[in-house]
CSV table of C-alpha atoms and ligand atoms in Angstrom, one decimal:
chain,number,residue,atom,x,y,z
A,1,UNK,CA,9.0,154.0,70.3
A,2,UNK,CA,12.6,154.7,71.2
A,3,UNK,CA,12.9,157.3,74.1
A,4,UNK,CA,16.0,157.4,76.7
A,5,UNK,CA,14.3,157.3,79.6
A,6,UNK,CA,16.2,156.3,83.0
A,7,UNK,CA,15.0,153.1,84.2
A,8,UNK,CA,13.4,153.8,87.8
A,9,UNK,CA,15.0,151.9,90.4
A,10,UNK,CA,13.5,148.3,91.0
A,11,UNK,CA,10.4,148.4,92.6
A,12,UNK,CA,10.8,152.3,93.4
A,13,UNK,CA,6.8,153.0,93.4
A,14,UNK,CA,6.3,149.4,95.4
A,15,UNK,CA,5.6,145.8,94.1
A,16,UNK,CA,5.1,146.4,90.2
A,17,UNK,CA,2.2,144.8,88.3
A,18,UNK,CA,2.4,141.5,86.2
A,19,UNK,CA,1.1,141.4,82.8
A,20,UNK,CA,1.3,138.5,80.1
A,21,UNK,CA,1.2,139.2,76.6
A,22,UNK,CA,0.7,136.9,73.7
A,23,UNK,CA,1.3,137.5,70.3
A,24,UNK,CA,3.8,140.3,71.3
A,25,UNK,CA,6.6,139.8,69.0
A,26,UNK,CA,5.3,142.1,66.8
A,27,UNK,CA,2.1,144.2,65.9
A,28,UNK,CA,0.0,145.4,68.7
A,29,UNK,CA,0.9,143.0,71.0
A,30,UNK,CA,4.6,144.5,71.3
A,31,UNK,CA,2.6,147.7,71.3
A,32,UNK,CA,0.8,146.6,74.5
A,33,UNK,CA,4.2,145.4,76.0
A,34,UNK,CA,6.2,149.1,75.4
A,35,UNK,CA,3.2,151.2,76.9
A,36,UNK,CA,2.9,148.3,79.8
A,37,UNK,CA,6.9,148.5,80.4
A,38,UNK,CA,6.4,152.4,80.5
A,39,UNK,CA,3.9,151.9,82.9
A,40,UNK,CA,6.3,149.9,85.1
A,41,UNK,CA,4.4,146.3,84.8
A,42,UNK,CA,6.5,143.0,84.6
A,43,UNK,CA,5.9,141.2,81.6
A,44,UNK,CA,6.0,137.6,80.5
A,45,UNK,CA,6.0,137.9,76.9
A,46,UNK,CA,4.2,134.9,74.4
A,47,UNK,CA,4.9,134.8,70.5
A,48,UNK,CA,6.5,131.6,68.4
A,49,UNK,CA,9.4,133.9,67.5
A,50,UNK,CA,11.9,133.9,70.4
A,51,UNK,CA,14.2,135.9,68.6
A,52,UNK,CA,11.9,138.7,68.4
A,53,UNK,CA,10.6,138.2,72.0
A,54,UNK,CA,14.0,138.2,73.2
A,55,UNK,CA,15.0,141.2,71.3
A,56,UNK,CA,12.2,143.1,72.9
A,57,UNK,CA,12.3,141.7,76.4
A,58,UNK,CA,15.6,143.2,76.6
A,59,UNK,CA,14.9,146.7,75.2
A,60,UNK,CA,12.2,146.8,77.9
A,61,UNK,CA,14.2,146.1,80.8
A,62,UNK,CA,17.0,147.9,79.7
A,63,UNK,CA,15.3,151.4,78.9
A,64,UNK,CA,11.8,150.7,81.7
A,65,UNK,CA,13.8,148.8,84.4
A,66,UNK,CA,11.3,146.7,84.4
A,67,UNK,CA,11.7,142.5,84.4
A,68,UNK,CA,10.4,140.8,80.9
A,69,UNK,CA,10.7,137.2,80.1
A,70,UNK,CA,9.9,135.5,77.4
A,71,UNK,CA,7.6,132.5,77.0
A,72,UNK,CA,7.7,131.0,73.2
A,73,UNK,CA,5.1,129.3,72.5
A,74,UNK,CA,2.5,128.2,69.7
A,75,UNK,CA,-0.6,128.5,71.0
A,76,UNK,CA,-1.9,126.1,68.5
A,77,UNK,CA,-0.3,123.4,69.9
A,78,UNK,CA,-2.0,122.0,73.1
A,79,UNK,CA,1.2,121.2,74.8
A,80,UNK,CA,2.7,124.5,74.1
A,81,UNK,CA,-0.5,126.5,75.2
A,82,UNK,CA,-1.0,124.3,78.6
A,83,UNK,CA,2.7,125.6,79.8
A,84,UNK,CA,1.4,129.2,79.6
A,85,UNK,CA,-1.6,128.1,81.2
A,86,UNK,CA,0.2,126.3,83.9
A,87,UNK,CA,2.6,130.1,84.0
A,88,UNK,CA,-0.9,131.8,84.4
A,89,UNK,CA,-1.8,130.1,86.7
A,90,UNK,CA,1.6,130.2,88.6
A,91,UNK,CA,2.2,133.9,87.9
A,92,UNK,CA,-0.9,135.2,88.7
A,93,UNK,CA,-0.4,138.3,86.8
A,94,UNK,CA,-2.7,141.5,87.2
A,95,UNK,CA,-3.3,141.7,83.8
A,96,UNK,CA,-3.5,139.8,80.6
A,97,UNK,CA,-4.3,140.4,77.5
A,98,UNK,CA,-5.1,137.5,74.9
A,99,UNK,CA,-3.7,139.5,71.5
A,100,UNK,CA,-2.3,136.4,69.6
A,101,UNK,CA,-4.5,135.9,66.3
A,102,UNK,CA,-4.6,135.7,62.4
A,103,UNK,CA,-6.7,135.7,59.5
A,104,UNK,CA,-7.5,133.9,56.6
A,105,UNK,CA,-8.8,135.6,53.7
A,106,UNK,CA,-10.6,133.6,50.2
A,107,UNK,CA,-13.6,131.6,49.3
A,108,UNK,CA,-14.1,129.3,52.3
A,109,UNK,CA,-14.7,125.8,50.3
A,110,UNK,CA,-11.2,127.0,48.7
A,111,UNK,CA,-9.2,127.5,52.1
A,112,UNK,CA,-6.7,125.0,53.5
A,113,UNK,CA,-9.2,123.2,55.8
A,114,UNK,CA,-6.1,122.8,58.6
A,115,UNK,CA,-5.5,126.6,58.5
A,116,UNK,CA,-9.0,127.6,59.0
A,117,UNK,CA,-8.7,125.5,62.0
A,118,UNK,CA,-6.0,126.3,63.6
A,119,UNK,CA,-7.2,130.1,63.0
A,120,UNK,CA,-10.0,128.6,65.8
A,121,UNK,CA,-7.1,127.0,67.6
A,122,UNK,CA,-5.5,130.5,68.1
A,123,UNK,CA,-8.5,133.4,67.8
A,124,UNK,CA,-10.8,131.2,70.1
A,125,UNK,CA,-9.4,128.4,72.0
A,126,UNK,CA,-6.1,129.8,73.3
A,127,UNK,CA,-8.1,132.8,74.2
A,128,UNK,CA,-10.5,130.5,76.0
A,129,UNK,CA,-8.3,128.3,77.9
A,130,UNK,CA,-5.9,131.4,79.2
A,131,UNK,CA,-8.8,133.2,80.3
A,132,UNK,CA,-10.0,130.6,81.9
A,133,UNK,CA,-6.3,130.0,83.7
A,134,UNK,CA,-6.0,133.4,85.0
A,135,UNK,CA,-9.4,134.4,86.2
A,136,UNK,CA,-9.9,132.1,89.4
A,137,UNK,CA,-7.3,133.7,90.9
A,138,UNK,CA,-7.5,137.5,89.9
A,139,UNK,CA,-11.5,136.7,91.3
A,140,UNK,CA,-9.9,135.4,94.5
A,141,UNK,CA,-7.6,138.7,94.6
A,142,UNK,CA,-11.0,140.8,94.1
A,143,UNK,CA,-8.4,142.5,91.1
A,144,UNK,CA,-7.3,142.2,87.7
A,145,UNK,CA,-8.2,142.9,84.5
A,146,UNK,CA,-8.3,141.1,80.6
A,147,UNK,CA,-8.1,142.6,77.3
A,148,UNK,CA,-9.2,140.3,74.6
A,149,UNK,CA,-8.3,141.9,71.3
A,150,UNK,CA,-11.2,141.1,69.2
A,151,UNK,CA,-11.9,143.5,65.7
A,152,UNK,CA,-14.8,145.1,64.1
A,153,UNK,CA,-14.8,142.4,61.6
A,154,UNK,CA,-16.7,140.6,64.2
A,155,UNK,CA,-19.7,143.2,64.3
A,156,UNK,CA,-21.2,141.8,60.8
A,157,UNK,CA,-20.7,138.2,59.0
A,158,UNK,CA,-17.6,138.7,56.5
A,159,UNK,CA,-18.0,136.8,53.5
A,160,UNK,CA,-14.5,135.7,52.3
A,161,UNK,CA,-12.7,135.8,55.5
A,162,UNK,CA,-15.9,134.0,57.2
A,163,UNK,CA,-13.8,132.3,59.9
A,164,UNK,CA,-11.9,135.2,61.3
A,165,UNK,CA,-15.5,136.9,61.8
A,166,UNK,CA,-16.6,134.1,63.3
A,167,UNK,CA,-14.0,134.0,65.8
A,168,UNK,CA,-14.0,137.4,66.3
A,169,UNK,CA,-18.0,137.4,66.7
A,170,UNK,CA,-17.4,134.5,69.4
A,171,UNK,CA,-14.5,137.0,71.3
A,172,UNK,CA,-16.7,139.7,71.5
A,173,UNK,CA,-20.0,137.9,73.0
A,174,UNK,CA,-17.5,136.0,74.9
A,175,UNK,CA,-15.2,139.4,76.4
A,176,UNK,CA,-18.6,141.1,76.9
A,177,UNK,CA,-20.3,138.3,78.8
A,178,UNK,CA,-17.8,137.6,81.1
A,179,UNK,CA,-17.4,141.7,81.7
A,180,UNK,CA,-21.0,141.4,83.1
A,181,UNK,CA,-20.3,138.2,85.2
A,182,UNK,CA,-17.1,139.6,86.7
A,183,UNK,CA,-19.3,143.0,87.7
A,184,UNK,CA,-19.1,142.6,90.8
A,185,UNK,CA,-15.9,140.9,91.8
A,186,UNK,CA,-12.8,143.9,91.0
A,187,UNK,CA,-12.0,141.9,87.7
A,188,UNK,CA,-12.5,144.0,84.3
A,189,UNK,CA,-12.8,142.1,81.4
A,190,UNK,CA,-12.7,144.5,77.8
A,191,UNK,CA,-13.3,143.3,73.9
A,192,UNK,CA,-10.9,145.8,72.3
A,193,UNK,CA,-12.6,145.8,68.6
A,194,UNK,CA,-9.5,148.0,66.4
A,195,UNK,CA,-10.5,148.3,62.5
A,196,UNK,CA,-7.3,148.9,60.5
A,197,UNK,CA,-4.4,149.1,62.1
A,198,UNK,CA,-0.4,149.0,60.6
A,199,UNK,CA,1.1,145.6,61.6
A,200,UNK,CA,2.1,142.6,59.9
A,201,UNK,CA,-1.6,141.2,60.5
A,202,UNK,CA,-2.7,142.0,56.7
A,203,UNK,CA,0.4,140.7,54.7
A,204,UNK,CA,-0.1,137.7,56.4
A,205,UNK,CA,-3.3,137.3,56.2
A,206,UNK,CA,-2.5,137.8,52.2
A,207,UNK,CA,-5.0,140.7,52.0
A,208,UNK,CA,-4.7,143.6,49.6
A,209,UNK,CA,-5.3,147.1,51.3
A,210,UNK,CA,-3.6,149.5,49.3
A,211,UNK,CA,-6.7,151.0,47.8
A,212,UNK,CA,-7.6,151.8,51.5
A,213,UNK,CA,-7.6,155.2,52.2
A,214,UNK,CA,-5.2,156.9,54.8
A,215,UNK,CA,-7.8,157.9,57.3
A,216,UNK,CA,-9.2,154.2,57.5
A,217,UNK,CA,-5.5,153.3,59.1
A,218,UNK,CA,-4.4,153.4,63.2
A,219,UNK,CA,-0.9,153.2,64.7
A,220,UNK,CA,-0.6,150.5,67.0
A,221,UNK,CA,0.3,152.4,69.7
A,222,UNK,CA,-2.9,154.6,69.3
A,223,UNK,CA,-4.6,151.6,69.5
A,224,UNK,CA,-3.7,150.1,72.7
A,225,UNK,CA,-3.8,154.0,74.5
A,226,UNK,CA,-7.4,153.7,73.5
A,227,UNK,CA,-8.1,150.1,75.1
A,228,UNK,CA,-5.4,151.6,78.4
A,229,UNK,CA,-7.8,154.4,78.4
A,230,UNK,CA,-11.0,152.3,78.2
A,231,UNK,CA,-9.7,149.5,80.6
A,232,UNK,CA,-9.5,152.9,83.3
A,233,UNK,CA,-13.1,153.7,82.6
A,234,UNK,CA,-13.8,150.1,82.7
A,235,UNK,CA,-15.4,150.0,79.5
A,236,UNK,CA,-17.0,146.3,78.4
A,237,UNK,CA,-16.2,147.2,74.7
A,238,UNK,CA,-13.3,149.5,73.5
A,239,UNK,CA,-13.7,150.6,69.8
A,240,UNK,CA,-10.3,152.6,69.3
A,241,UNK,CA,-10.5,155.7,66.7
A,242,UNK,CA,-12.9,158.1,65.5
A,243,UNK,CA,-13.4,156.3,62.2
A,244,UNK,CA,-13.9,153.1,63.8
A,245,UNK,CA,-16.4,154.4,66.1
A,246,UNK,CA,-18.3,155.6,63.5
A,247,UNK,CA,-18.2,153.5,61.4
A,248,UNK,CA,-19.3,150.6,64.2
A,249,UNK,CA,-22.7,152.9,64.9
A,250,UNK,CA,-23.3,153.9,61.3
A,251,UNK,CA,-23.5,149.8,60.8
A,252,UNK,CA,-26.0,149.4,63.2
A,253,UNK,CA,-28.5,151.5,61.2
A,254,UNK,CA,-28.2,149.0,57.6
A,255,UNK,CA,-30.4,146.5,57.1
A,256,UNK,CA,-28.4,143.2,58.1
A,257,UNK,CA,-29.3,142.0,54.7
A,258,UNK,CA,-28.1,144.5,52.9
A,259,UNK,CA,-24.4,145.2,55.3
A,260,UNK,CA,-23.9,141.2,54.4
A,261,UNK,CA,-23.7,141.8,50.4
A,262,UNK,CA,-22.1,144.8,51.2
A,263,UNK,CA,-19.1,143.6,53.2
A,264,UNK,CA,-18.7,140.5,50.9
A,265,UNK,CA,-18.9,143.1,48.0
A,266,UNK,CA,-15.8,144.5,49.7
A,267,UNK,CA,-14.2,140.9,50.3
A,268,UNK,CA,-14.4,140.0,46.8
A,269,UNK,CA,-12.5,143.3,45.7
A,270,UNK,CA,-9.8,142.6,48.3
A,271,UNK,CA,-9.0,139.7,46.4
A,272,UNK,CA,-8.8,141.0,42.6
B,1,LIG,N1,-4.0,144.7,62.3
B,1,LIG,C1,-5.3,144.9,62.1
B,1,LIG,O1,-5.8,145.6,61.2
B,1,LIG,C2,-6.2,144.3,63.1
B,1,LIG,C3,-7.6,144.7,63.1
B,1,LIG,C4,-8.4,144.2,64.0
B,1,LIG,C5,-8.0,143.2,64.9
B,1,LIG,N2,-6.7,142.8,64.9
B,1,LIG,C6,-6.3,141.7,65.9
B,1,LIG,O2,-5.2,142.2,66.6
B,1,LIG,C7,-4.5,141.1,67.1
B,1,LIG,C8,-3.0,141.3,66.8
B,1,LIG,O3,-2.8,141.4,65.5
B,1,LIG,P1,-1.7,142.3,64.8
B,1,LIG,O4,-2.4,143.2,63.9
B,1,LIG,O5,-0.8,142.9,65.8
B,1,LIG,O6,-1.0,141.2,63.8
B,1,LIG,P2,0.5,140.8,63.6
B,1,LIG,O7,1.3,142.0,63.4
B,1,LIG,O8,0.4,139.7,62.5
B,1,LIG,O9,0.9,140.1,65.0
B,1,LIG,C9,0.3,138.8,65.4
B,1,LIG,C10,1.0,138.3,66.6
B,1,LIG,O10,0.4,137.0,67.0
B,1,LIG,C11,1.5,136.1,67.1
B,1,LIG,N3,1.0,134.8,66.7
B,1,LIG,C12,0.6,134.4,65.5
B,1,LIG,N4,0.3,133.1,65.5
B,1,LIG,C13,0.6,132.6,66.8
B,1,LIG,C14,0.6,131.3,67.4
B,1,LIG,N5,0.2,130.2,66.7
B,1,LIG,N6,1.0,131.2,68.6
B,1,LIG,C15,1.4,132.3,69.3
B,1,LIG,N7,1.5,133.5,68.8
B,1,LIG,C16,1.1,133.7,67.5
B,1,LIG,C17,2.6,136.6,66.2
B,1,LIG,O11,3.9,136.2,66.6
B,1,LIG,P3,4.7,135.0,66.1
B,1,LIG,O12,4.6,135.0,64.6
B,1,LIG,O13,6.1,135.3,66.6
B,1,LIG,O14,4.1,133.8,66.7
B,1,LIG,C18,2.5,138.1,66.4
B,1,LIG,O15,3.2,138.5,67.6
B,1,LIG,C19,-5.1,139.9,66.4
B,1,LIG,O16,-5.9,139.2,67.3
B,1,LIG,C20,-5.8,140.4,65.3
B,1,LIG,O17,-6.9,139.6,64.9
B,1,LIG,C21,-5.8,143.3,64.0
């Protein structure tokens, strides 16, 4: 990600954009935030880890030029997810995309009942609420755009990590209704939907995918160029990748029945 570019001089092609990020400490959140610095946005950067926020804000500004600061916050926690509400709705950036999110992976009646909740907290409500404090005013601008990173996991039920689907499901319907509400008004809204992509997302989720094969995987970089790409076209839904995209249509033609055992099949192996 490393190039030595010479950082344009402030505001050289006029007023920059704005865009918040959340969950870009790592992953493809900090993915959104290089191509987004490259494309001379302003950033306001969300994660828990300051460290790594900081780290990165500065790398941005130093080799874009650009002006990143860091907000950390848990989205979990109410308090800590009403500041960046109250920023979003102070900032009024052009763009925002709700990328924070985990996963949980076991036999539900086994899972820490806390976790599965705050997974909800994160994947759902924080996603909720920030949309909700940033869209009255990109609709009063007539501009604006937000990229909720969903996954394909949310295109079937997924027995073993049941929750995350469920979130997932609930971001896509969500992303893809408010797309059609916003039609009309300049606002894009896009469910980005990647399938396996190299972060930290599966260690922590505790998920074993070294049995996957190479082809299955995306760089996070690839991944957000696709949405970038998609957001242009104004796409509702942006399923990044070849494989994914197949795999996403191919789904649609097995019975729901039999895609169910199928994908818990799978879930159960990820755990031996
Ligand atoms: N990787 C995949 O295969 C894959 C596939 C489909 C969809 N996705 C989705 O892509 C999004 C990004 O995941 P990733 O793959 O980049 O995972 P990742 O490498 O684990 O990054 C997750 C990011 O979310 C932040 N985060 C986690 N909990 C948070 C909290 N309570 N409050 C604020 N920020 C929090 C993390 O930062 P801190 O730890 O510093 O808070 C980190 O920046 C997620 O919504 C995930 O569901 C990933």
């Amino acid at each position: 990600m490393e190039t030595s570019e010479t950082p344009p001089a402030p505001h050289a092609r006029g007023p920059r954009r704005r865009a918040l990020v959340t969950g870009a400490s790592t992953g493809i959140g900090a993915a959104f935030a290089d191509r987004l610095a490259r494309d001379q946005y302003d950033l306001v950067l969300v994660a828990r880890d300051a460290e790594r926020l900081e780290a990165l804000a500065k790398r941005l500004e130093a080799r874009s030029g650009i002006q990143a600061e860091v907000e950390a916050a848990d989205l979990v926690v109410a308090s800590e997810r009403a500041r960046v509400e109250a920023r979003l709705a102070d900032w009024a950036p052009d763009l925002l995309v709700n990328n924070a999110g985990f996963g949980t992976v076991g036999p539900f009646a086994e899972l820490d009942l806390d976790r599965e909740v705050s997974e909800i907290e994160l994947n759902v409500v924080a996603l909720v609420r920030l949309s909700r404090a940033v869209l009255p005013r990109m609709v009063e601008r007539g501009h604006g755009a937000v990229i909720n990173v969903s996954s394909l996991a949310g295109e079937s039920a997924t027995a073993y990590n049941a929750t995350y689907g469920a979130t997932k499901a609930f971001v896509t319907s969500f992303s893809e209704s408010l797309h059609e509400e916003l039609r009309d008004s300049g606002v894009r809204v896009q469910a980005l939907l990647p399938g396996f992509t190299r972060t930290e997302f599966q260690e922590r989720a505790g998920v074993k995918v070294d049995r996957l094969p190479e082809f299955a995987w995306m760089s996070a970089e690839a991944v957000v160029d696709a949405s970038l790409e998609a957001l242009e076209r104004g796409a509702a839904i942006c399923v990044p990748g070849v494989q994914n995209r197949v795999l996403s249509v191919a789904q649609r033609w097995v019975p729901r029945g039999l895609r169910r055992r199928a994908i818990a099949a799978l879930g159960r192996s990820a755990m031996e």
